[in-house]
Amino acid sequence: MRLDQNPLFRRVIVPWYDSNTACLVLLFAMLAVLLFAVAGIWVAVDTPAYQGYWWLPVLLLGFSLLVIVSVAIRLVKRYYAIHYPK
């Protein structure tokens, strides 16, 4: 959650976990998790012993996509707020 856009004293201190660098690191980590989930789906479908467990990598894929979309929206909003102010 970002702080007030017009602070009374100097500039806003952005928490480390909401910085652009942290968001990009999280984005790349979630892309790795997404690839891991795709590999898990592939293995679960091809291996008869694991066909009952296909839902777990699908769940992992869904959660990683949710985080990727959320962080990407946050970065795009921040980019437009900085480069195209009202």
PDB file of N, CA and C in Angstrom:
ATOM      1  N   MET A   1       0.842  -1.167   0.000  1.00  0.00           N
ATOM      2  CA  MET A   1       0.000   0.000   0.000  1.00  0.00           C
ATOM      3  C   MET A   1       0.894   1.239   0.000  1.00  0.00           C
ATOM      4  N   ARG A   2       0.703   2.075  -0.949  1.00  0.00           N
ATOM      5  CA  ARG A   2       1.523   3.267  -1.094  1.00  0.00           C
ATOM      6  C   ARG A   2       1.030   4.349  -0.139  1.00  0.00           C
ATOM      7  N   LEU A   3       1.958   5.234   0.213  1.00  0.00           N
ATOM      8  CA  LEU A   3       1.625   6.323   1.109  1.00  0.00           C
ATOM      9  C   LEU A   3       1.082   7.510   0.315  1.00  0.00           C
ATOM     10  N   ASP A   4       0.816   8.594   1.003  1.00  0.00           N
ATOM     11  CA  ASP A   4       0.245   9.797   0.400  1.00  0.00           C
ATOM     12  C   ASP A   4       1.118  10.294  -0.757  1.00  0.00           C
ATOM     13  N   GLN A   5       0.500  10.688  -1.863  1.00  0.00           N
ATOM     14  CA  GLN A   5       1.238  11.152  -3.032  1.00  0.00           C
ATOM     15  C   GLN A   5       1.881  12.523  -2.813  1.00  0.00           C
ATOM     16  N   ASN A   6       1.311  13.355  -1.973  1.00  0.00           N
ATOM     17  CA  ASN A   6       1.855  14.679  -1.671  1.00  0.00           C
ATOM     18  C   ASN A   6       2.244  14.752  -0.193  1.00  0.00           C
ATOM     19  N   PRO A   7       3.396  14.240   0.148  1.00  0.00           N
ATOM     20  CA  PRO A   7       3.777  14.229   1.562  1.00  0.00           C
ATOM     21  C   PRO A   7       4.119  15.630   2.062  1.00  0.00           C
ATOM     22  N   LEU A   8       3.988  15.799   3.341  1.00  0.00           N
ATOM     23  CA  LEU A   8       4.272  17.077   3.956  1.00  0.00           C
ATOM     24  C   LEU A   8       5.780  17.330   4.014  1.00  0.00           C
ATOM     25  N   PHE A   9       6.547  16.298   4.299  1.00  0.00           N
ATOM     26  CA  PHE A   9       7.998  16.428   4.419  1.00  0.00           C
ATOM     27  C   PHE A   9       8.692  15.577   3.363  1.00  0.00           C
ATOM     28  N   ARG A  10       9.451  16.214   2.510  1.00  0.00           N
ATOM     29  CA  ARG A  10      10.297  15.585   1.493  1.00  0.00           C
ATOM     30  C   ARG A  10       9.544  14.572   0.650  1.00  0.00           C
ATOM     31  N   ARG A  11      10.116  13.399   0.459  1.00  0.00           N
ATOM     32  CA  ARG A  11       9.463  12.432  -0.411  1.00  0.00           C
ATOM     33  C   ARG A  11       9.005  11.205   0.367  1.00  0.00           C
ATOM     34  N   VAL A  12       8.184  10.421  -0.270  1.00  0.00           N
ATOM     35  CA  VAL A  12       7.601   9.241   0.359  1.00  0.00           C
ATOM     36  C   VAL A  12       8.652   8.150   0.457  1.00  0.00           C
ATOM     37  N   ILE A  13       8.702   7.473   1.585  1.00  0.00           N
ATOM     38  CA  ILE A  13       9.595   6.333   1.757  1.00  0.00           C
ATOM     39  C   ILE A  13       8.814   5.088   1.350  1.00  0.00           C
ATOM     40  N   VAL A  14       9.267   4.465   0.285  1.00  0.00           N
ATOM     41  CA  VAL A  14       8.595   3.262  -0.214  1.00  0.00           C
ATOM     42  C   VAL A  14       9.159   2.062   0.535  1.00  0.00           C
ATOM     43  N   PRO A  15       8.293   1.205   1.069  1.00  0.00           N
ATOM     44  CA  PRO A  15       8.807  -0.001   1.741  1.00  0.00           C
ATOM     45  C   PRO A  15       9.617  -0.854   0.760  1.00  0.00           C
ATOM     46  N   TRP A  16      10.602  -1.586   1.252  1.00  0.00           N
ATOM     47  CA  TRP A  16      11.481  -2.359   0.388  1.00  0.00           C
ATOM     48  C   TRP A  16      10.710  -3.404  -0.395  1.00  0.00           C
ATOM     49  N   TYR A  17       9.645  -3.959   0.176  1.00  0.00           N
ATOM     50  CA  TYR A  17       8.902  -5.016  -0.494  1.00  0.00           C
ATOM     51  C   TYR A  17       7.957  -4.470  -1.568  1.00  0.00           C
ATOM     52  N   ASP A  18       7.848  -3.149  -1.684  1.00  0.00           N
ATOM     53  CA  ASP A  18       7.003  -2.546  -2.703  1.00  0.00           C
ATOM     54  C   ASP A  18       7.844  -1.758  -3.705  1.00  0.00           C
ATOM     55  N   SER A  19       9.138  -1.977  -3.704  1.00  0.00           N
ATOM     56  CA  SER A  19      10.002  -1.263  -4.642  1.00  0.00           C
ATOM     57  C   SER A  19       9.948  -1.940  -6.016  1.00  0.00           C
ATOM     58  N   ASN A  20      10.390  -1.226  -7.019  1.00  0.00           N
ATOM     59  CA  ASN A  20      10.405  -1.788  -8.369  1.00  0.00           C
ATOM     60  C   ASN A  20      11.302  -3.010  -8.462  1.00  0.00           C
ATOM     61  N   THR A  21      12.443  -2.956  -7.784  1.00  0.00           N
ATOM     62  CA  THR A  21      13.378  -4.083  -7.811  1.00  0.00           C
ATOM     63  C   THR A  21      12.756  -5.330  -7.192  1.00  0.00           C
ATOM     64  N   ALA A  22      12.120  -5.164  -6.052  1.00  0.00           N
ATOM     65  CA  ALA A  22      11.488  -6.308  -5.394  1.00  0.00           C
ATOM     66  C   ALA A  22      10.353  -6.870  -6.248  1.00  0.00           C
ATOM     67  N   CYS A  23       9.601  -6.003  -6.895  1.00  0.00           N
ATOM     68  CA  CYS A  23       8.512  -6.468  -7.763  1.00  0.00           C
ATOM     69  C   CYS A  23       9.062  -7.226  -8.964  1.00  0.00           C
ATOM     70  N   LEU A  24      10.153  -6.764  -9.549  1.00  0.00           N
ATOM     71  CA  LEU A  24      10.748  -7.461 -10.687  1.00  0.00           C
ATOM     72  C   LEU A  24      11.336  -8.813 -10.278  1.00  0.00           C
ATOM     73  N   VAL A  25      11.970  -8.873  -9.115  1.00  0.00           N
ATOM     74  CA  VAL A  25      12.496 -10.143  -8.608  1.00  0.00           C
ATOM     75  C   VAL A  25      11.345 -11.123  -8.381  1.00  0.00           C
ATOM     76  N   LEU A  26      10.256 -10.642  -7.795  1.00  0.00           N
ATOM     77  CA  LEU A  26       9.091 -11.485  -7.567  1.00  0.00           C
ATOM     78  C   LEU A  26       8.485 -11.954  -8.883  1.00  0.00           C
ATOM     79  N   LEU A  27       8.458 -11.075  -9.867  1.00  0.00           N
ATOM     80  CA  LEU A  27       7.921 -11.428 -11.177  1.00  0.00           C
ATOM     81  C   LEU A  27       8.734 -12.556 -11.815  1.00  0.00           C
ATOM     82  N   PHE A  28      10.052 -12.449 -11.789  1.00  0.00           N
ATOM     83  CA  PHE A  28      10.895 -13.497 -12.369  1.00  0.00           C
ATOM     84  C   PHE A  28      10.826 -14.795 -11.566  1.00  0.00           C
ATOM     85  N   ALA A  29      10.711 -14.699 -10.246  1.00  0.00           N
ATOM     86  CA  ALA A  29      10.567 -15.902  -9.423  1.00  0.00           C
ATOM     87  C   ALA A  29       9.247 -16.618  -9.739  1.00  0.00           C
ATOM     88  N   MET A  30       8.189 -15.849  -9.934  1.00  0.00           N
ATOM     89  CA  MET A  30       6.901 -16.459 -10.267  1.00  0.00           C
ATOM     90  C   MET A  30       6.908 -17.055 -11.672  1.00  0.00           C
ATOM     91  N   LEU A  31       7.689 -16.494 -12.581  1.00  0.00           N
ATOM     92  CA  LEU A  31       7.848 -17.103 -13.902  1.00  0.00           C
ATOM     93  C   LEU A  31       8.550 -18.463 -13.793  1.00  0.00           C
ATOM     94  N   ALA A  32       9.529 -18.559 -12.895  1.00  0.00           N
ATOM     95  CA  ALA A  32      10.196 -19.844 -12.660  1.00  0.00           C
ATOM     96  C   ALA A  32       9.221 -20.853 -12.059  1.00  0.00           C
ATOM     97  N   VAL A  33       8.390 -20.412 -11.120  1.00  0.00           N
ATOM     98  CA  VAL A  33       7.375 -21.290 -10.522  1.00  0.00           C
ATOM     99  C   VAL A  33       6.368 -21.722 -11.580  1.00  0.00           C
ATOM    100  N   LEU A  34       6.013 -20.817 -12.483  1.00  0.00           N
ATOM    101  CA  LEU A  34       5.090 -21.140 -13.568  1.00  0.00           C
ATOM    102  C   LEU A  34       5.673 -22.240 -14.460  1.00  0.00           C
ATOM    103  N   LEU A  35       6.943 -22.124 -14.819  1.00  0.00           N
ATOM    104  CA  LEU A  35       7.583 -23.164 -15.628  1.00  0.00           C
ATOM    105  C   LEU A  35       7.662 -24.490 -14.878  1.00  0.00           C
ATOM    106  N   PHE A  36       7.920 -24.438 -13.589  1.00  0.00           N
ATOM    107  CA  PHE A  36       7.943 -25.638 -12.748  1.00  0.00           C
ATOM    108  C   PHE A  36       6.563 -26.294 -12.724  1.00  0.00           C
ATOM    109  N   ALA A  37       5.511 -25.491 -12.645  1.00  0.00           N
ATOM    110  CA  ALA A  37       4.152 -26.026 -12.632  1.00  0.00           C
ATOM    111  C   ALA A  37       3.795 -26.660 -13.974  1.00  0.00           C
ATOM    112  N   VAL A  38       4.227 -26.040 -15.062  1.00  0.00           N
ATOM    113  CA  VAL A  38       3.969 -26.619 -16.393  1.00  0.00           C
ATOM    114  C   VAL A  38       4.676 -27.966 -16.522  1.00  0.00           C
ATOM    115  N   ALA A  39       5.906 -28.058 -16.043  1.00  0.00           N
ATOM    116  CA  ALA A  39       6.626 -29.331 -16.056  1.00  0.00           C
ATOM    117  C   ALA A  39       5.916 -30.360 -15.177  1.00  0.00           C
ATOM    118  N   GLY A  40       5.375 -29.912 -14.049  1.00  0.00           N
ATOM    119  CA  GLY A  40       4.641 -30.814 -13.168  1.00  0.00           C
ATOM    120  C   GLY A  40       3.369 -31.343 -13.816  1.00  0.00           C
ATOM    121  N   ILE A  41       2.681 -30.485 -14.548  1.00  0.00           N
ATOM    122  CA  ILE A  41       1.476 -30.927 -15.260  1.00  0.00           C
ATOM    123  C   ILE A  41       1.855 -31.958 -16.321  1.00  0.00           C
ATOM    124  N   TRP A  42       2.927 -31.686 -17.021  1.00  0.00           N
ATOM    125  CA  TRP A  42       3.392 -32.587 -18.067  1.00  0.00           C
ATOM    126  C   TRP A  42       3.728 -33.965 -17.483  1.00  0.00           C
ATOM    127  N   VAL A  43       4.433 -33.987 -16.362  1.00  0.00           N
ATOM    128  CA  VAL A  43       4.808 -35.253 -15.720  1.00  0.00           C
ATOM    129  C   VAL A  43       3.566 -35.961 -15.180  1.00  0.00           C
ATOM    130  N   ALA A  44       2.657 -35.214 -14.583  1.00  0.00           N
ATOM    131  CA  ALA A  44       1.460 -35.829 -14.002  1.00  0.00           C
ATOM    132  C   ALA A  44       0.568 -36.449 -15.071  1.00  0.00           C
ATOM    133  N   VAL A  45       0.509 -35.841 -16.234  1.00  0.00           N
ATOM    134  CA  VAL A  45      -0.329 -36.383 -17.307  1.00  0.00           C
ATOM    135  C   VAL A  45       0.335 -37.593 -17.961  1.00  0.00           C
ATOM    136  N   ASP A  46       1.665 -37.555 -18.111  1.00  0.00           N
ATOM    137  CA  ASP A  46       2.371 -38.644 -18.804  1.00  0.00           C
ATOM    138  C   ASP A  46       2.624 -39.871 -17.938  1.00  0.00           C
ATOM    139  N   THR A  47       2.712 -39.721 -16.627  1.00  0.00           N
ATOM    140  CA  THR A  47       3.022 -40.842 -15.745  1.00  0.00           C
ATOM    141  C   THR A  47       1.730 -41.405 -15.155  1.00  0.00           C
ATOM    142  N   PRO A  48       1.427 -42.670 -15.432  1.00  0.00           N
ATOM    143  CA  PRO A  48       0.161 -43.236 -14.943  1.00  0.00           C
ATOM    144  C   PRO A  48       0.031 -43.229 -13.412  1.00  0.00           C
ATOM    145  N   ALA A  49       1.137 -43.364 -12.707  1.00  0.00           N
ATOM    146  CA  ALA A  49       1.072 -43.391 -11.241  1.00  0.00           C
ATOM    147  C   ALA A  49       0.721 -42.025 -10.652  1.00  0.00           C
ATOM    148  N   TYR A  50       0.969 -40.949 -11.394  1.00  0.00           N
ATOM    149  CA  TYR A  50       0.745 -39.594 -10.891  1.00  0.00           C
ATOM    150  C   TYR A  50      -0.458 -38.898 -11.519  1.00  0.00           C
ATOM    151  N   GLN A  51      -1.255 -39.601 -12.308  1.00  0.00           N
ATOM    152  CA  GLN A  51      -2.366 -38.959 -12.997  1.00  0.00           C
ATOM    153  C   GLN A  51      -3.431 -38.441 -12.048  1.00  0.00           C
ATOM    154  N   GLY A  52      -3.505 -38.949 -10.859  1.00  0.00           N
ATOM    155  CA  GLY A  52      -4.471 -38.460  -9.879  1.00  0.00           C
ATOM    156  C   GLY A  52      -4.037 -37.172  -9.194  1.00  0.00           C
ATOM    157  N   TYR A  53      -2.806 -36.793  -9.422  1.00  0.00           N
ATOM    158  CA  TYR A  53      -2.270 -35.606  -8.746  1.00  0.00           C
ATOM    159  C   TYR A  53      -2.063 -34.423  -9.691  1.00  0.00           C
ATOM    160  N   TRP A  54      -2.715 -34.387 -10.832  1.00  0.00           N
ATOM    161  CA  TRP A  54      -2.567 -33.292 -11.793  1.00  0.00           C
ATOM    162  C   TRP A  54      -3.081 -31.975 -11.234  1.00  0.00           C
ATOM    163  N   TRP A  55      -3.984 -32.035 -10.263  1.00  0.00           N
ATOM    164  CA  TRP A  55      -4.590 -30.815  -9.726  1.00  0.00           C
ATOM    165  C   TRP A  55      -3.569 -29.958  -8.960  1.00  0.00           C
ATOM    166  N   LEU A  56      -2.564 -30.582  -8.391  1.00  0.00           N
ATOM    167  CA  LEU A  56      -1.595 -29.813  -7.597  1.00  0.00           C
ATOM    168  C   LEU A  56      -0.750 -28.869  -8.464  1.00  0.00           C
ATOM    169  N   PRO A  57      -0.146 -29.325  -9.567  1.00  0.00           N
ATOM    170  CA  PRO A  57       0.574 -28.352 -10.407  1.00  0.00           C
ATOM    171  C   PRO A  57      -0.354 -27.345 -11.076  1.00  0.00           C
ATOM    172  N   VAL A  58      -1.607 -27.732 -11.336  1.00  0.00           N
ATOM    173  CA  VAL A  58      -2.563 -26.771 -11.894  1.00  0.00           C
ATOM    174  C   VAL A  58      -2.858 -25.676 -10.879  1.00  0.00           C
ATOM    175  N   LEU A  59      -3.000 -26.052  -9.616  1.00  0.00           N
ATOM    176  CA  LEU A  59      -3.201 -25.073  -8.547  1.00  0.00           C
ATOM    177  C   LEU A  59      -1.994 -24.148  -8.422  1.00  0.00           C
ATOM    178  N   LEU A  60      -0.806 -24.716  -8.492  1.00  0.00           N
ATOM    179  CA  LEU A  60       0.428 -23.927  -8.446  1.00  0.00           C
ATOM    180  C   LEU A  60       0.510 -22.974  -9.631  1.00  0.00           C
ATOM    181  N   LEU A  61       0.123 -23.441 -10.791  1.00  0.00           N
ATOM    182  CA  LEU A  61       0.100 -22.605 -11.986  1.00  0.00           C
ATOM    183  C   LEU A  61      -0.879 -21.446 -11.821  1.00  0.00           C
ATOM    184  N   GLY A  62      -2.055 -21.728 -11.297  1.00  0.00           N
ATOM    185  CA  GLY A  62      -3.054 -20.678 -11.098  1.00  0.00           C
ATOM    186  C   GLY A  62      -2.604 -19.617 -10.112  1.00  0.00           C
ATOM    187  N   PHE A  63      -2.023 -20.052  -9.003  1.00  0.00           N
ATOM    188  CA  PHE A  63      -1.553 -19.083  -8.007  1.00  0.00           C
ATOM    189  C   PHE A  63      -0.391 -18.248  -8.544  1.00  0.00           C
ATOM    190  N   SER A  64       0.515 -18.874  -9.284  1.00  0.00           N
ATOM    191  CA  SER A  64       1.628 -18.100  -9.827  1.00  0.00           C
ATOM    192  C   SER A  64       1.128 -17.106 -10.877  1.00  0.00           C
ATOM    193  N   LEU A  65       0.144 -17.498 -11.685  1.00  0.00           N
ATOM    194  CA  LEU A  65      -0.431 -16.555 -12.644  1.00  0.00           C
ATOM    195  C   LEU A  65      -1.122 -15.395 -11.945  1.00  0.00           C
ATOM    196  N   LEU A  66      -1.791 -15.684 -10.846  1.00  0.00           N
ATOM    197  CA  LEU A  66      -2.457 -14.636 -10.065  1.00  0.00           C
ATOM    198  C   LEU A  66      -1.442 -13.617  -9.544  1.00  0.00           C
ATOM    199  N   VAL A  67      -0.330 -14.089  -9.022  1.00  0.00           N
ATOM    200  CA  VAL A  67       0.708 -13.190  -8.514  1.00  0.00           C
ATOM    201  C   VAL A  67       1.364 -12.422  -9.658  1.00  0.00           C
ATOM    202  N   ILE A  68       1.614 -13.087 -10.782  1.00  0.00           N
ATOM    203  CA  ILE A  68       2.229 -12.420 -11.934  1.00  0.00           C
ATOM    204  C   ILE A  68       1.342 -11.286 -12.432  1.00  0.00           C
ATOM    205  N   VAL A  69       0.057 -11.549 -12.573  1.00  0.00           N
ATOM    206  CA  VAL A  69      -0.867 -10.514 -13.049  1.00  0.00           C
ATOM    207  C   VAL A  69      -0.948  -9.365 -12.048  1.00  0.00           C
ATOM    208  N   SER A  70      -1.019  -9.683 -10.771  1.00  0.00           N
ATOM    209  CA  SER A  70      -1.113  -8.657  -9.738  1.00  0.00           C
ATOM    210  C   SER A  70       0.116  -7.745  -9.733  1.00  0.00           C
ATOM    211  N   VAL A  71       1.297  -8.329  -9.792  1.00  0.00           N
ATOM    212  CA  VAL A  71       2.531  -7.540  -9.763  1.00  0.00           C
ATOM    213  C   VAL A  71       2.697  -6.761 -11.070  1.00  0.00           C
ATOM    214  N   ALA A  72       2.320  -7.365 -12.189  1.00  0.00           N
ATOM    215  CA  ALA A  72       2.428  -6.656 -13.472  1.00  0.00           C
ATOM    216  C   ALA A  72       1.500  -5.446 -13.510  1.00  0.00           C
ATOM    217  N   ILE A  73       0.287  -5.589 -12.998  1.00  0.00           N
ATOM    218  CA  ILE A  73      -0.637  -4.453 -12.929  1.00  0.00           C
ATOM    219  C   ILE A  73      -0.064  -3.357 -12.040  1.00  0.00           C
ATOM    220  N   ARG A  74       0.517  -3.741 -10.918  1.00  0.00           N
ATOM    221  CA  ARG A  74       1.118  -2.762 -10.012  1.00  0.00           C
ATOM    222  C   ARG A  74       2.253  -2.010 -10.690  1.00  0.00           C
ATOM    223  N   LEU A  75       3.106  -2.716 -11.425  1.00  0.00           N
ATOM    224  CA  LEU A  75       4.224  -2.064 -12.103  1.00  0.00           C
ATOM    225  C   LEU A  75       3.752  -1.161 -13.241  1.00  0.00           C
ATOM    226  N   VAL A  76       2.742  -1.593 -13.980  1.00  0.00           N
ATOM    227  CA  VAL A  76       2.220  -0.767 -15.072  1.00  0.00           C
ATOM    228  C   VAL A  76       1.575   0.498 -14.521  1.00  0.00           C
ATOM    229  N   LYS A  77       0.799   0.384 -13.461  1.00  0.00           N
ATOM    230  CA  LYS A  77       0.186   1.570 -12.840  1.00  0.00           C
ATOM    231  C   LYS A  77       1.253   2.532 -12.347  1.00  0.00           C
ATOM    232  N   ARG A  78       2.285   1.991 -11.730  1.00  0.00           N
ATOM    233  CA  ARG A  78       3.360   2.838 -11.225  1.00  0.00           C
ATOM    234  C   ARG A  78       4.099   3.519 -12.366  1.00  0.00           C
ATOM    235  N   TYR A  79       4.329   2.800 -13.461  1.00  0.00           N
ATOM    236  CA  TYR A  79       5.002   3.381 -14.618  1.00  0.00           C
ATOM    237  C   TYR A  79       4.203   4.550 -15.189  1.00  0.00           C
ATOM    238  N   TYR A  80       2.889   4.341 -15.362  1.00  0.00           N
ATOM    239  CA  TYR A  80       2.059   5.419 -15.928  1.00  0.00           C
ATOM    240  C   TYR A  80       1.891   6.581 -14.948  1.00  0.00           C
ATOM    241  N   ALA A  81       1.896   6.311 -13.663  1.00  0.00           N
ATOM    242  CA  ALA A  81       1.794   7.396 -12.684  1.00  0.00           C
ATOM    243  C   ALA A  81       3.046   8.273 -12.695  1.00  0.00           C
ATOM    244  N   ILE A  82       4.188   7.658 -12.966  1.00  0.00           N
ATOM    245  CA  ILE A  82       5.444   8.414 -12.985  1.00  0.00           C
ATOM    246  C   ILE A  82       5.632   9.154 -14.311  1.00  0.00           C
ATOM    247  N   HIS A  83       5.393   8.464 -15.415  1.00  0.00           N
ATOM    248  CA  HIS A  83       5.708   9.035 -16.728  1.00  0.00           C
ATOM    249  C   HIS A  83       4.575   9.862 -17.325  1.00  0.00           C
ATOM    250  N   TYR A  84       3.357   9.641 -16.895  1.00  0.00           N
ATOM    251  CA  TYR A  84       2.207  10.388 -17.419  1.00  0.00           C
ATOM    252  C   TYR A  84       1.360  10.920 -16.262  1.00  0.00           C
ATOM    253  N   PRO A  85       1.880  11.869 -15.493  1.00  0.00           N
ATOM    254  CA  PRO A  85       1.098  12.377 -14.350  1.00  0.00           C
ATOM    255  C   PRO A  85      -0.135  13.145 -14.835  1.00  0.00           C
ATOM    256  N   LYS A  86      -1.089  13.234 -13.964  1.00  0.00           N
ATOM    257  CA  LYS A  86      -2.349  13.917 -14.305  1.00  0.00           C
ATOM    258  C   LYS A  86      -2.190  15.403 -14.346  1.00  0.00           C
TER     259      LYS A  86
END
